[in-house]
Structure formats: C-alpha cells, structure tokens
Amino acid sequence: MNKVIKLGMLFNEGNVPDFGSIEQYSVGRDLFLLAEDIPKLNSMLTKTASASYLQNGSVFTFDTGDKAYIIDWLSEETGALYVYHSGTDHWYEAIPNE
C-alpha cells in the first residue's frame, strides 16, 4: 500500500484524515488554513483524533505552542491565530492583548 505524508505525519493512502485547507507551507511547524476549517483543528488535528489514521511507527507531530494561522480572518471576522496545547490535546484561539 502506498504511503502519504500529510502535515509531517505518515498515513496509508486512502486512510488520510480530512484536514480540509490545513497546510504547512514551509519547513517550520506553522499551519495555515481557511476560517471554514477551524473546527477541523480540534475534530481532526489532535493526537487523539489522528491516532487511528497514523501508519504504524508514525507519531503525531505537533507540540505545545505550535501555531495555526487563519489566512482569511479579516474577511470572515474570526480568530487569526490558534495555538496547540499538548497537555489538553486541543487548539485554542489566541486572544491578542488589547
């Protein structure tokens, strides 16, 4: 069976979670996505949600402090940045200081 690398994780072809528009565009760990896919951060891109999809030997690649930027946040009037916390296995909207 062919293998697919998505967001730094190894999956079997045909068994890749639907991450929607979530992408890594550089060598860094930052993610970029459209506002419509914000729910997929916590429904598909957590250690718990990804575990059943990962190929044997592959691990979840995100750590506390990793960031996901919403690229259409101005037009969609939604959060611009989410941060992952590995202890809770959850992505949280980063609220800017006012």
Short mmCIF file of N, CA, C and O in Angstrom, two decimals, residues 7 9 11 17 19 29 31 40-55 58-64 66 84-91:
data_model
loop_
_atom_site.label_atom_id
_atom_site.label_comp_id
_atom_site.label_asym_id
_atom_site.label_seq_id
_atom_site.Cartn_x
_atom_site.Cartn_y
_atom_site.Cartn_z
N LEU A 7 1.09 16.93 6.71
CA LEU A 7 1.35 17.68 7.94
C LEU A 7 2.42 17.00 8.80
O LEU A 7 2.36 16.99 10.02
N MET A 9 3.05 13.85 9.10
CA MET A 9 2.67 12.54 9.61
C MET A 9 2.50 11.56 8.45
O MET A 9 2.15 11.95 7.34
N PHE A 11 0.66 8.42 6.66
CA PHE A 11 -0.62 7.72 6.59
C PHE A 11 -0.60 6.73 5.43
O PHE A 11 0.16 6.89 4.49
N PRO A 17 -6.86 11.52 7.19
CA PRO A 17 -7.96 12.35 7.71
C PRO A 17 -8.24 13.53 6.78
O PRO A 17 -7.36 14.00 6.06
N PHE A 19 -8.27 16.98 6.45
CA PHE A 19 -7.78 18.19 7.08
C PHE A 19 -8.26 19.45 6.37
O PHE A 19 -7.90 20.55 6.76
N ARG A 29 6.92 24.67 11.57
CA ARG A 29 5.78 23.92 12.07
C ARG A 29 4.46 24.67 11.95
O ARG A 29 3.41 24.14 12.25
N LEU A 31 1.05 26.28 10.70
CA LEU A 31 -0.01 25.84 9.79
C LEU A 31 -0.78 27.06 9.29
O LEU A 31 -0.82 28.09 9.96
N LYS A 40 -11.90 21.79 12.17
CA LYS A 40 -11.07 20.60 11.91
C LYS A 40 -9.81 20.58 12.76
O LYS A 40 -9.21 19.52 12.94
N LEU A 41 -9.41 21.73 13.31
CA LEU A 41 -8.25 21.73 14.20
C LEU A 41 -8.50 20.77 15.36
O LEU A 41 -7.64 19.98 15.73
N ASN A 42 -9.68 20.85 15.96
CA ASN A 42 -9.97 20.00 17.12
C ASN A 42 -10.74 18.73 16.80
O ASN A 42 -10.78 17.82 17.62
N SER A 43 -11.31 18.63 15.61
CA SER A 43 -12.02 17.40 15.27
C SER A 43 -11.13 16.42 14.52
O SER A 43 -11.35 15.21 14.58
N MET A 44 -10.09 16.92 13.81
CA MET A 44 -9.23 16.05 13.02
C MET A 44 -7.75 16.16 13.37
O MET A 44 -7.00 15.20 13.21
N LEU A 45 -7.30 17.34 13.83
CA LEU A 45 -5.87 17.56 14.02
C LEU A 45 -5.49 17.62 15.50
O LEU A 45 -4.96 18.60 15.99
N THR A 46 -5.79 16.55 16.20
CA THR A 46 -5.32 16.37 17.57
C THR A 46 -4.69 14.98 17.64
O THR A 46 -4.91 14.14 16.76
N LYS A 47 -3.92 14.74 18.67
CA LYS A 47 -3.28 13.44 18.83
C LYS A 47 -4.32 12.33 18.90
O LYS A 47 -4.18 11.29 18.27
N THR A 48 -5.39 12.57 19.65
CA THR A 48 -6.44 11.57 19.81
C THR A 48 -7.15 11.28 18.49
O THR A 48 -7.35 10.12 18.13
N ALA A 49 -7.53 12.34 17.77
CA ALA A 49 -8.26 12.15 16.52
C ALA A 49 -7.40 11.50 15.44
O ALA A 49 -7.89 10.71 14.63
N SER A 50 -6.12 11.82 15.40
CA SER A 50 -5.23 11.30 14.35
C SER A 50 -4.73 9.89 14.62
O SER A 50 -4.30 9.20 13.69
N ALA A 51 -4.78 9.45 15.87
CA ALA A 51 -4.17 8.17 16.25
C ALA A 51 -4.63 6.99 15.39
O ALA A 51 -3.81 6.17 14.97
N SER A 52 -5.91 6.90 15.11
CA SER A 52 -6.41 5.74 14.37
C SER A 52 -6.06 5.79 12.89
O SER A 52 -6.16 4.78 12.20
N TYR A 53 -5.63 6.94 12.40
CA TYR A 53 -5.27 7.09 10.98
C TYR A 53 -3.78 6.88 10.73
O TYR A 53 -3.38 6.53 9.63
N LEU A 54 -2.95 7.12 11.74
CA LEU A 54 -1.50 7.10 11.55
C LEU A 54 -0.97 5.72 11.18
O LEU A 54 -1.43 4.71 11.71
N GLN A 55 -0.01 5.71 10.28
CA GLN A 55 0.68 4.48 9.90
C GLN A 55 1.50 3.99 11.10
O GLN A 55 2.02 4.81 11.86
N SER A 58 4.49 5.91 12.92
CA SER A 58 4.40 7.36 12.76
C SER A 58 3.81 7.95 14.04
O SER A 58 3.04 7.30 14.74
N VAL A 59 4.18 9.18 14.34
CA VAL A 59 3.69 9.83 15.55
C VAL A 59 3.05 11.17 15.20
O VAL A 59 3.34 11.77 14.17
N PHE A 60 2.20 11.65 16.07
CA PHE A 60 1.60 12.96 15.94
C PHE A 60 2.71 13.99 16.09
O PHE A 60 3.51 13.92 17.02
N THR A 61 2.78 14.96 15.19
CA THR A 61 3.96 15.81 15.10
C THR A 61 3.82 17.20 15.71
O THR A 61 4.70 18.02 15.54
N PHE A 62 2.75 17.47 16.44
CA PHE A 62 2.55 18.81 16.97
C PHE A 62 2.78 18.85 18.48
O PHE A 62 2.46 17.91 19.20
N ASP A 63 3.37 19.96 18.93
CA ASP A 63 3.70 20.16 20.34
C ASP A 63 3.05 21.45 20.85
O ASP A 63 2.64 22.31 20.07
N THR A 64 3.05 21.60 22.15
CA THR A 64 2.54 22.82 22.77
C THR A 64 3.23 24.04 22.16
O THR A 64 4.44 24.07 22.03
N ASP A 66 2.68 25.18 19.06
CA ASP A 66 2.60 25.22 17.60
C ASP A 66 1.39 26.05 17.19
O ASP A 66 0.35 26.05 17.85
N TYR A 84 -1.69 25.24 19.73
CA TYR A 84 -1.93 23.88 20.22
C TYR A 84 -1.35 23.72 21.63
O TYR A 84 -0.27 24.22 21.93
N HIS A 85 -2.06 22.98 22.48
CA HIS A 85 -1.58 22.64 23.81
C HIS A 85 -1.63 21.12 23.93
O HIS A 85 -2.71 20.51 23.91
N SER A 86 -0.45 20.49 24.03
CA SER A 86 -0.40 19.03 24.04
C SER A 86 -0.98 18.41 25.31
O SER A 86 -1.49 17.30 25.28
N GLY A 87 -0.94 19.13 26.43
CA GLY A 87 -1.49 18.60 27.68
C GLY A 87 -2.99 18.38 27.62
O GLY A 87 -3.52 17.44 28.22
N THR A 88 -3.68 19.25 26.90
CA THR A 88 -5.12 19.11 26.76
C THR A 88 -5.50 18.54 25.39
O THR A 88 -6.68 18.26 25.17
N ASP A 89 -4.51 18.41 24.49
CA ASP A 89 -4.74 17.91 23.14
C ASP A 89 -5.83 18.74 22.45
O ASP A 89 -6.79 18.22 21.91
N HIS A 90 -5.63 20.06 22.49
CA HIS A 90 -6.66 20.98 21.99
C HIS A 90 -5.98 22.21 21.40
O HIS A 90 -4.93 22.64 21.85
N TRP A 91 -6.61 22.77 20.36
CA TRP A 91 -6.18 24.03 19.76
C TRP A 91 -7.03 25.14 20.36
O TRP A 91 -8.26 25.02 20.44
#
